[in-house]
Amino acid sequence: MTDTKPIAAAQVPLRRRSTNYPEPFASRVVGREKRALGDPFGLTNFGVNLTRLQPGAVSALRHAHTRQDEWIYILEGNPTLITNTGETELSPGMCAGFKAATEDAHHLVNRSVADVVYLEVGDRTAGDCVTYPDDDITARLGSDGHWQFAHKDGTPYA
Amino acid sequence: MTDTKPIAAAQVPLRRRSTNYPEPFASRVVGREKRALGDPFGLTNFGVNLTRLQPGAVSALRHAHTRQDEWIYILEGNPTLITNTGETELSPGMCAGFKAATEDAHHLVNRSVADVVYLEVGDRTAGDCVTYPDDDITARLGSDGHWQFAHKDGTPYA
């Protein structure tokens, strides 16, 4: 399970499921590829992804976590970071962090004509919930480690 | 305290204290520079450093954590990773992870003539202890969030 042999990040296989979102949201993240870089080493306290966004792709629905911190580092390209307070164009070597419970919803959008590649880190604190100010969806991390998605009125997504 | 404005990692100020180690170990990490990349955003669940090793410098004493996972990603240069099982030369785009409680003690050594730059991520799980198989030192994360260093016979370092 745990192997400490170093690996070339770009050669790690793509994650089998490209997204956990139910439709119509899954289709919104077409053009996004993720390679899990912590799981191969058996890490469980946090996860790391090497994520590639094709032109036009987005990192996620714009969202905020209640308990889990997030952090990103841009390796290639120029994504636009959109938060509650506005938009910022990022470039390689820039980073940003999103503290849990601040309600500052964020995502990256690739409005450029070249791919964007970045590292994203998030911890796995239990009991996390995700809010999506722009969309009729909420998420809760179940005690089984799976995300449960519902409409904002509480109706589960099928 | 919390600011979500993105930053250029290389322009973040160096950490004020270059190491927490007591002597004679503090002198062993001369030539290592760290910039904290999660703290500026108020992150507390995990930390991220942008770390530079001059030629001859080492990342840390060779060590293993009991509760905290660690992960590294090489941005520049060719450090040598030394673990319980041997040595591996790394290059940009490679990553490695160190699961807590595996007792696989690790560190990076820059045996090259150029600087090494890498990202390191570690969570902040309480009650962590650090073991150092090559040196007469142990560390324990106190409930006050500070590291307490002792000799292997339990005598505290002054």
Short mmCIF file of N, CA, C and O in Angstrom, two decimals, chain A residues 29-127:
data_model
loop_
_atom_site.label_atom_id
_atom_site.label_comp_id
_atom_site.label_asym_id
_atom_site.label_seq_id
_atom_site.Cartn_x
_atom_site.Cartn_y
_atom_site.Cartn_z
N VAL A 29 -16.90 20.38 -15.62
CA VAL A 29 -15.46 20.25 -15.40
C VAL A 29 -14.78 19.37 -16.46
O VAL A 29 -13.70 18.83 -16.23
N VAL A 30 -15.43 19.28 -17.62
CA VAL A 30 -14.77 18.62 -18.75
C VAL A 30 -13.52 19.42 -19.12
O VAL A 30 -13.51 20.65 -19.04
N GLY A 31 -12.46 18.71 -19.46
CA GLY A 31 -11.21 19.39 -19.81
C GLY A 31 -10.28 19.55 -18.61
O GLY A 31 -9.22 20.17 -18.71
N ARG A 32 -10.66 18.97 -17.49
CA ARG A 32 -9.84 18.99 -16.27
C ARG A 32 -9.32 17.58 -16.01
O ARG A 32 -10.09 16.63 -16.01
N GLU A 33 -8.01 17.45 -15.83
CA GLU A 33 -7.39 16.15 -15.55
C GLU A 33 -6.67 16.21 -14.21
O GLU A 33 -5.93 17.17 -13.97
N LYS A 34 -6.83 15.17 -13.40
CA LYS A 34 -6.17 15.15 -12.09
C LYS A 34 -5.36 13.88 -11.92
O LYS A 34 -5.84 12.79 -12.22
N ARG A 35 -4.16 14.05 -11.40
CA ARG A 35 -3.31 12.92 -11.00
C ARG A 35 -3.09 13.04 -9.49
O ARG A 35 -2.60 14.06 -9.02
N ALA A 36 -3.44 11.99 -8.76
CA ALA A 36 -3.29 12.00 -7.30
C ALA A 36 -1.83 11.72 -6.95
O ALA A 36 -1.29 10.67 -7.31
N LEU A 37 -1.21 12.65 -6.25
CA LEU A 37 0.24 12.54 -5.98
C LEU A 37 0.54 12.15 -4.53
O LEU A 37 1.71 11.87 -4.21
N GLY A 38 -0.44 12.14 -3.67
CA GLY A 38 -0.21 11.71 -2.29
C GLY A 38 -0.62 10.26 -2.08
O GLY A 38 0.04 9.51 -1.36
N ASP A 39 -1.71 9.88 -2.74
CA ASP A 39 -2.23 8.51 -2.58
C ASP A 39 -1.19 7.43 -2.90
O ASP A 39 -1.16 6.41 -2.20
N PRO A 40 -0.34 7.60 -3.92
CA PRO A 40 0.63 6.53 -4.22
C PRO A 40 1.57 6.23 -3.06
O PRO A 40 2.14 5.15 -2.99
N PHE A 41 1.72 7.22 -2.17
CA PHE A 41 2.62 7.04 -1.02
C PHE A 41 1.84 6.66 0.24
O PHE A 41 2.43 6.62 1.32
N GLY A 42 0.54 6.43 0.08
CA GLY A 42 -0.27 6.04 1.24
C GLY A 42 -0.64 7.19 2.15
O GLY A 42 -1.12 6.96 3.26
N LEU A 43 -0.46 8.44 1.69
CA LEU A 43 -0.79 9.58 2.56
C LEU A 43 -2.31 9.65 2.76
O LEU A 43 -3.08 9.45 1.83
N THR A 44 -2.71 9.96 3.98
CA THR A 44 -4.14 10.04 4.29
C THR A 44 -4.52 11.35 4.98
O THR A 44 -5.69 11.71 4.98
N ASN A 45 -3.55 12.06 5.55
CA ASN A 45 -3.88 13.29 6.28
C ASN A 45 -4.18 14.46 5.35
O ASN A 45 -4.87 15.40 5.72
N PHE A 46 -3.61 14.39 4.16
CA PHE A 46 -3.91 15.39 3.14
C PHE A 46 -3.76 14.75 1.77
O PHE A 46 -3.14 13.68 1.63
N GLY A 47 -4.33 15.39 0.78
CA GLY A 47 -4.20 14.93 -0.60
C GLY A 47 -3.53 16.00 -1.43
O GLY A 47 -3.59 17.19 -1.12
N VAL A 48 -2.87 15.56 -2.50
CA VAL A 48 -2.23 16.48 -3.45
C VAL A 48 -2.62 16.01 -4.84
O VAL A 48 -2.57 14.82 -5.14
N ASN A 49 -3.01 16.94 -5.69
CA ASN A 49 -3.27 16.61 -7.08
C ASN A 49 -2.37 17.45 -7.98
O ASN A 49 -2.11 18.62 -7.70
N LEU A 50 -1.93 16.83 -9.08
CA LEU A 50 -1.36 17.56 -10.21
C LEU A 50 -2.52 17.71 -11.20
O LEU A 50 -3.01 16.70 -11.73
N THR A 51 -2.97 18.94 -11.39
CA THR A 51 -4.19 19.16 -12.17
C THR A 51 -3.87 19.96 -13.41
O THR A 51 -3.13 20.94 -13.36
N ARG A 52 -4.42 19.52 -14.53
CA ARG A 52 -4.25 20.20 -15.82
C ARG A 52 -5.61 20.70 -16.30
O ARG A 52 -6.59 19.94 -16.27
N LEU A 53 -5.66 21.96 -16.67
CA LEU A 53 -6.88 22.55 -17.23
C LEU A 53 -6.64 22.91 -18.68
O LEU A 53 -5.77 23.75 -18.99
N GLN A 54 -7.39 22.29 -19.56
CA GLN A 54 -7.31 22.68 -20.96
C GLN A 54 -7.94 24.07 -21.14
O GLN A 54 -8.68 24.53 -20.25
N PRO A 55 -7.64 24.75 -22.24
CA PRO A 55 -8.28 26.06 -22.47
C PRO A 55 -9.80 25.94 -22.32
O PRO A 55 -10.42 25.02 -22.85
N GLY A 56 -10.37 26.82 -21.54
CA GLY A 56 -11.81 26.82 -21.30
C GLY A 56 -12.24 26.03 -20.08
O GLY A 56 -13.37 26.18 -19.62
N ALA A 57 -11.35 25.20 -19.54
CA ALA A 57 -11.75 24.35 -18.41
C ALA A 57 -11.70 25.12 -17.09
O ALA A 57 -11.01 26.14 -16.97
N VAL A 58 -12.42 24.60 -16.11
CA VAL A 58 -12.42 25.19 -14.76
C VAL A 58 -11.96 24.13 -13.76
O VAL A 58 -12.08 22.93 -13.99
N SER A 59 -11.43 24.61 -12.62
CA SER A 59 -10.88 23.69 -11.61
C SER A 59 -11.97 22.96 -10.85
O SER A 59 -11.77 21.84 -10.37
N ALA A 60 -13.13 23.62 -10.70
CA ALA A 60 -14.21 23.11 -9.85
C ALA A 60 -15.34 24.12 -9.96
O ALA A 60 -15.14 25.22 -10.49
N LEU A 61 -16.51 23.78 -9.45
CA LEU A 61 -17.51 24.81 -9.22
C LEU A 61 -16.92 25.77 -8.17
O LEU A 61 -16.15 25.34 -7.30
N ARG A 62 -17.31 27.01 -8.23
CA ARG A 62 -16.80 27.95 -7.22
C ARG A 62 -17.35 27.54 -5.86
O ARG A 62 -18.57 27.36 -5.70
N HIS A 63 -16.47 27.34 -4.89
CA HIS A 63 -16.87 26.68 -3.64
C HIS A 63 -16.02 27.14 -2.46
O HIS A 63 -14.93 27.71 -2.64
N ALA A 64 -16.49 26.85 -1.26
CA ALA A 64 -15.73 27.10 -0.02
C ALA A 64 -15.95 25.94 0.93
O ALA A 64 -17.04 25.36 0.97
N HIS A 65 -14.91 25.60 1.69
CA HIS A 65 -14.96 24.50 2.66
C HIS A 65 -15.19 25.03 4.07
O HIS A 65 -14.69 26.09 4.43
N THR A 66 -15.89 24.22 4.88
CA THR A 66 -16.11 24.62 6.27
C THR A 66 -14.96 24.20 7.19
O THR A 66 -14.70 24.86 8.20
N ARG A 67 -14.28 23.11 6.87
CA ARG A 67 -13.24 22.60 7.80
C ARG A 67 -11.89 22.32 7.15
O ARG A 67 -10.90 22.17 7.85
N GLN A 68 -11.86 22.17 5.84
CA GLN A 68 -10.62 21.77 5.16
C GLN A 68 -9.95 22.97 4.51
O GLN A 68 -10.58 23.73 3.79
N ASP A 69 -8.65 23.12 4.77
CA ASP A 69 -7.86 24.17 4.12
C ASP A 69 -7.46 23.68 2.72
O ASP A 69 -7.31 22.49 2.48
N GLU A 70 -7.25 24.64 1.83
CA GLU A 70 -6.78 24.31 0.47
C GLU A 70 -5.65 25.26 0.10
O GLU A 70 -5.61 26.41 0.56
N TRP A 71 -4.78 24.78 -0.80
CA TRP A 71 -3.64 25.59 -1.23
C TRP A 71 -3.28 25.17 -2.65
O TRP A 71 -3.35 23.98 -2.99
N ILE A 72 -2.93 26.14 -3.48
CA ILE A 72 -2.56 25.84 -4.87
C ILE A 72 -1.24 26.53 -5.23
O ILE A 72 -0.90 27.58 -4.67
N TYR A 73 -0.52 25.91 -6.17
CA TYR A 73 0.75 26.46 -6.67
C TYR A 73 0.75 26.27 -8.19
O TYR A 73 0.60 25.14 -8.68
N ILE A 74 0.94 27.36 -8.92
CA ILE A 74 0.85 27.29 -10.38
C ILE A 74 2.20 26.85 -10.97
O ILE A 74 3.24 27.49 -10.71
N LEU A 75 2.17 25.79 -11.77
CA LEU A 75 3.38 25.29 -12.42
C LEU A 75 3.51 25.79 -13.86
O LEU A 75 4.60 26.08 -14.33
N GLU A 76 2.39 25.83 -14.57
CA GLU A 76 2.40 26.26 -15.99
C GLU A 76 1.12 27.03 -16.29
O GLU A 76 0.05 26.67 -15.80
N GLY A 77 1.25 28.04 -17.14
CA GLY A 77 0.07 28.71 -17.66
C GLY A 77 -0.45 29.83 -16.79
O GLY A 77 0.15 30.19 -15.77
N ASN A 78 -1.56 30.40 -17.21
CA ASN A 78 -2.10 31.61 -16.60
C ASN A 78 -3.59 31.47 -16.31
O ASN A 78 -4.43 32.02 -17.02
N PRO A 79 -3.93 30.77 -15.23
CA PRO A 79 -5.35 30.67 -14.88
C PRO A 79 -5.84 31.96 -14.23
O PRO A 79 -5.05 32.74 -13.69
N THR A 80 -7.14 32.14 -14.26
CA THR A 80 -7.77 33.24 -13.55
C THR A 80 -8.40 32.70 -12.28
O THR A 80 -9.21 31.76 -12.33
N LEU A 81 -8.00 33.26 -11.15
CA LEU A 81 -8.59 32.88 -9.86
C LEU A 81 -9.79 33.78 -9.60
O LEU A 81 -9.66 35.02 -9.64
N ILE A 82 -10.93 33.17 -9.34
CA ILE A 82 -12.14 33.94 -9.04
C ILE A 82 -12.55 33.64 -7.60
O ILE A 82 -12.72 32.48 -7.23
N THR A 83 -12.66 34.68 -6.80
CA THR A 83 -13.09 34.55 -5.40
C THR A 83 -14.26 35.49 -5.15
O THR A 83 -14.73 36.18 -6.07
N ASN A 84 -14.70 35.56 -3.90
CA ASN A 84 -15.79 36.48 -3.56
C ASN A 84 -15.43 37.93 -3.85
O ASN A 84 -16.31 38.76 -4.08
N THR A 85 -14.11 38.22 -3.82
CA THR A 85 -13.69 39.62 -3.93
C THR A 85 -13.25 40.03 -5.33
O THR A 85 -12.90 41.19 -5.54
N GLY A 86 -13.23 39.07 -6.27
CA GLY A 86 -12.86 39.48 -7.62
C GLY A 86 -12.03 38.47 -8.35
O GLY A 86 -12.00 37.29 -7.98
N GLU A 87 -11.33 38.92 -9.37
CA GLU A 87 -10.56 38.05 -10.25
C GLU A 87 -9.09 38.46 -10.25
O GLU A 87 -8.78 39.64 -10.21
N THR A 88 -8.21 37.46 -10.30
CA THR A 88 -6.77 37.70 -10.38
C THR A 88 -6.15 36.74 -11.37
O THR A 88 -6.39 35.52 -11.28
N GLU A 89 -5.37 37.23 -12.32
CA GLU A 89 -4.66 36.32 -13.22
C GLU A 89 -3.39 35.85 -12.54
O GLU A 89 -2.61 36.65 -12.02
N LEU A 90 -3.19 34.53 -12.53
CA LEU A 90 -2.03 33.93 -11.89
C LEU A 90 -1.01 33.51 -12.94
O LEU A 90 -1.34 33.34 -14.12
N SER A 91 0.22 33.32 -12.48
CA SER A 91 1.30 32.88 -13.38
C SER A 91 2.18 31.88 -12.63
O SER A 91 2.08 31.76 -11.41
N PRO A 92 3.04 31.16 -13.35
CA PRO A 92 3.87 30.14 -12.70
C PRO A 92 4.68 30.71 -11.54
O PRO A 92 5.23 31.81 -11.63
N GLY A 93 4.71 29.94 -10.44
CA GLY A 93 5.41 30.38 -9.24
C GLY A 93 4.51 31.10 -8.26
O GLY A 93 4.95 31.42 -7.15
N MET A 94 3.27 31.38 -8.65
CA MET A 94 2.34 32.01 -7.71
C MET A 94 1.57 30.93 -6.95
O MET A 94 1.35 29.82 -7.44
N CYS A 95 1.16 31.28 -5.75
CA CYS A 95 0.37 30.37 -4.94
C CYS A 95 -0.76 31.13 -4.26
O CYS A 95 -0.74 32.37 -4.18
N ALA A 96 -1.74 30.37 -3.80
CA ALA A 96 -2.87 30.96 -3.08
C ALA A 96 -3.38 29.92 -2.10
O ALA A 96 -3.24 28.71 -2.32
N GLY A 97 -3.93 30.39 -1.00
CA GLY A 97 -4.45 29.49 0.02
C GLY A 97 -5.85 29.91 0.41
O GLY A 97 -6.20 31.10 0.35
N PHE A 98 -6.63 28.93 0.81
CA PHE A 98 -8.04 29.17 1.13
C PHE A 98 -8.32 28.53 2.46
O PHE A 98 -8.49 27.31 2.58
N LYS A 99 -8.35 29.34 3.50
CA LYS A 99 -8.58 28.86 4.86
C LYS A 99 -10.02 28.40 5.01
O LYS A 99 -10.94 29.07 4.54
N ALA A 100 -10.19 27.29 5.67
CA ALA A 100 -11.53 26.78 5.94
C ALA A 100 -12.35 27.82 6.71
O ALA A 100 -11.81 28.61 7.48
N ALA A 101 -13.64 27.78 6.48
CA ALA A 101 -14.62 28.55 7.26
C ALA A 101 -14.61 30.05 6.99
O ALA A 101 -15.31 30.79 7.67
N THR A 102 -13.82 30.50 6.01
CA THR A 102 -13.84 31.92 5.69
C THR A 102 -14.98 32.26 4.72
O THR A 102 -15.27 33.43 4.51
N GLU A 103 -15.55 31.22 4.11
CA GLU A 103 -16.66 31.40 3.16
C GLU A 103 -16.23 32.13 1.88
O GLU A 103 -17.08 32.60 1.13
N ASP A 104 -14.91 32.24 1.66
CA ASP A 104 -14.46 32.88 0.42
C ASP A 104 -14.42 31.82 -0.69
O ASP A 104 -13.46 31.07 -0.83
N ALA A 105 -15.49 31.76 -1.46
CA ALA A 105 -15.62 30.72 -2.49
C ALA A 105 -14.70 31.02 -3.66
O ALA A 105 -14.57 32.18 -4.08
N HIS A 106 -14.08 29.99 -4.20
CA HIS A 106 -13.00 30.18 -5.17
C HIS A 106 -13.00 29.07 -6.22
O HIS A 106 -13.46 27.96 -5.95
N HIS A 107 -12.50 29.40 -7.38
CA HIS A 107 -12.12 28.40 -8.37
C HIS A 107 -11.19 29.06 -9.39
O HIS A 107 -11.01 30.28 -9.38
N LEU A 108 -10.59 28.21 -10.22
CA LEU A 108 -9.72 28.68 -11.30
C LEU A 108 -10.44 28.47 -12.62
O LEU A 108 -11.09 27.44 -12.82
N VAL A 109 -10.27 29.40 -13.53
CA VAL A 109 -10.81 29.29 -14.88
C VAL A 109 -9.67 29.51 -15.85
O VAL A 109 -8.89 30.46 -15.69
N ASN A 110 -9.54 28.64 -16.82
CA ASN A 110 -8.49 28.81 -17.82
C ASN A 110 -9.07 29.53 -19.03
O ASN A 110 -9.63 28.92 -19.93
N ARG A 111 -8.89 30.85 -19.05
CA ARG A 111 -9.38 31.66 -20.16
C ARG A 111 -8.32 31.84 -21.22
O ARG A 111 -8.52 32.59 -22.18
N SER A 112 -7.18 31.20 -21.05
CA SER A 112 -6.07 31.35 -21.99
C SER A 112 -6.18 30.32 -23.11
O SER A 112 -7.06 29.47 -23.12
N VAL A 113 -5.24 30.37 -24.05
CA VAL A 113 -5.25 29.42 -25.17
C VAL A 113 -4.26 28.28 -24.94
O VAL A 113 -4.09 27.42 -25.80
N ALA A 114 -3.61 28.26 -23.76
CA ALA A 114 -2.65 27.20 -23.43
C ALA A 114 -3.12 26.45 -22.18
O ALA A 114 -3.92 26.97 -21.41
N ASP A 115 -2.61 25.25 -22.00
CA ASP A 115 -2.96 24.49 -20.80
C ASP A 115 -2.43 25.19 -19.54
O ASP A 115 -1.42 25.89 -19.58
N VAL A 116 -3.13 24.96 -18.47
CA VAL A 116 -2.71 25.38 -17.13
C VAL A 116 -2.40 24.12 -16.33
O VAL A 116 -3.14 23.15 -16.41
N VAL A 117 -1.29 24.11 -15.61
CA VAL A 117 -0.94 22.98 -14.75
C VAL A 117 -0.62 23.52 -13.36
O VAL A 117 0.13 24.49 -13.23
N TYR A 118 -1.21 22.91 -12.34
CA TYR A 118 -0.96 23.38 -10.97
C TYR A 118 -1.03 22.23 -9.99
O TYR A 118 -1.56 21.17 -10.28
N LEU A 119 -0.44 22.47 -8.82
CA LEU A 119 -0.55 21.56 -7.69
C LEU A 119 -1.65 22.07 -6.77
O LEU A 119 -1.75 23.28 -6.53
N GLU A 120 -2.48 21.16 -6.25
CA GLU A 120 -3.48 21.55 -5.26
C GLU A 120 -3.38 20.63 -4.07
O GLU A 120 -3.24 19.42 -4.22
N VAL A 121 -3.40 21.22 -2.89
CA VAL A 121 -3.28 20.46 -1.64
C VAL A 121 -4.53 20.73 -0.81
O VAL A 121 -4.97 21.88 -0.71
N GLY A 122 -5.08 19.70 -0.21
CA GLY A 122 -6.20 19.87 0.69
C GLY A 122 -6.12 18.82 1.79
O GLY A 122 -5.75 17.68 1.52
N ASP A 123 -6.43 19.23 3.01
CA ASP A 123 -6.41 18.22 4.07
C ASP A 123 -7.72 17.43 4.06
O ASP A 123 -8.62 17.72 3.26
N ARG A 124 -7.80 16.45 4.93
CA ARG A 124 -8.96 15.55 4.91
C ARG A 124 -9.70 15.55 6.24
O ARG A 124 -10.14 14.52 6.72
N THR A 125 -9.82 16.73 6.84
CA THR A 125 -10.53 16.86 8.11
C THR A 125 -11.95 16.34 7.97
O THR A 125 -12.66 16.69 7.02
N ALA A 126 -12.36 15.51 8.92
CA ALA A 126 -13.70 14.90 8.89
C ALA A 126 -14.77 15.98 9.10
O ALA A 126 -14.51 17.04 9.66
N GLY A 127 -15.98 15.68 8.64
CA GLY A 127 -17.11 16.56 8.88
C GLY A 127 -17.14 17.80 8.02
O GLY A 127 -17.89 18.74 8.30
#
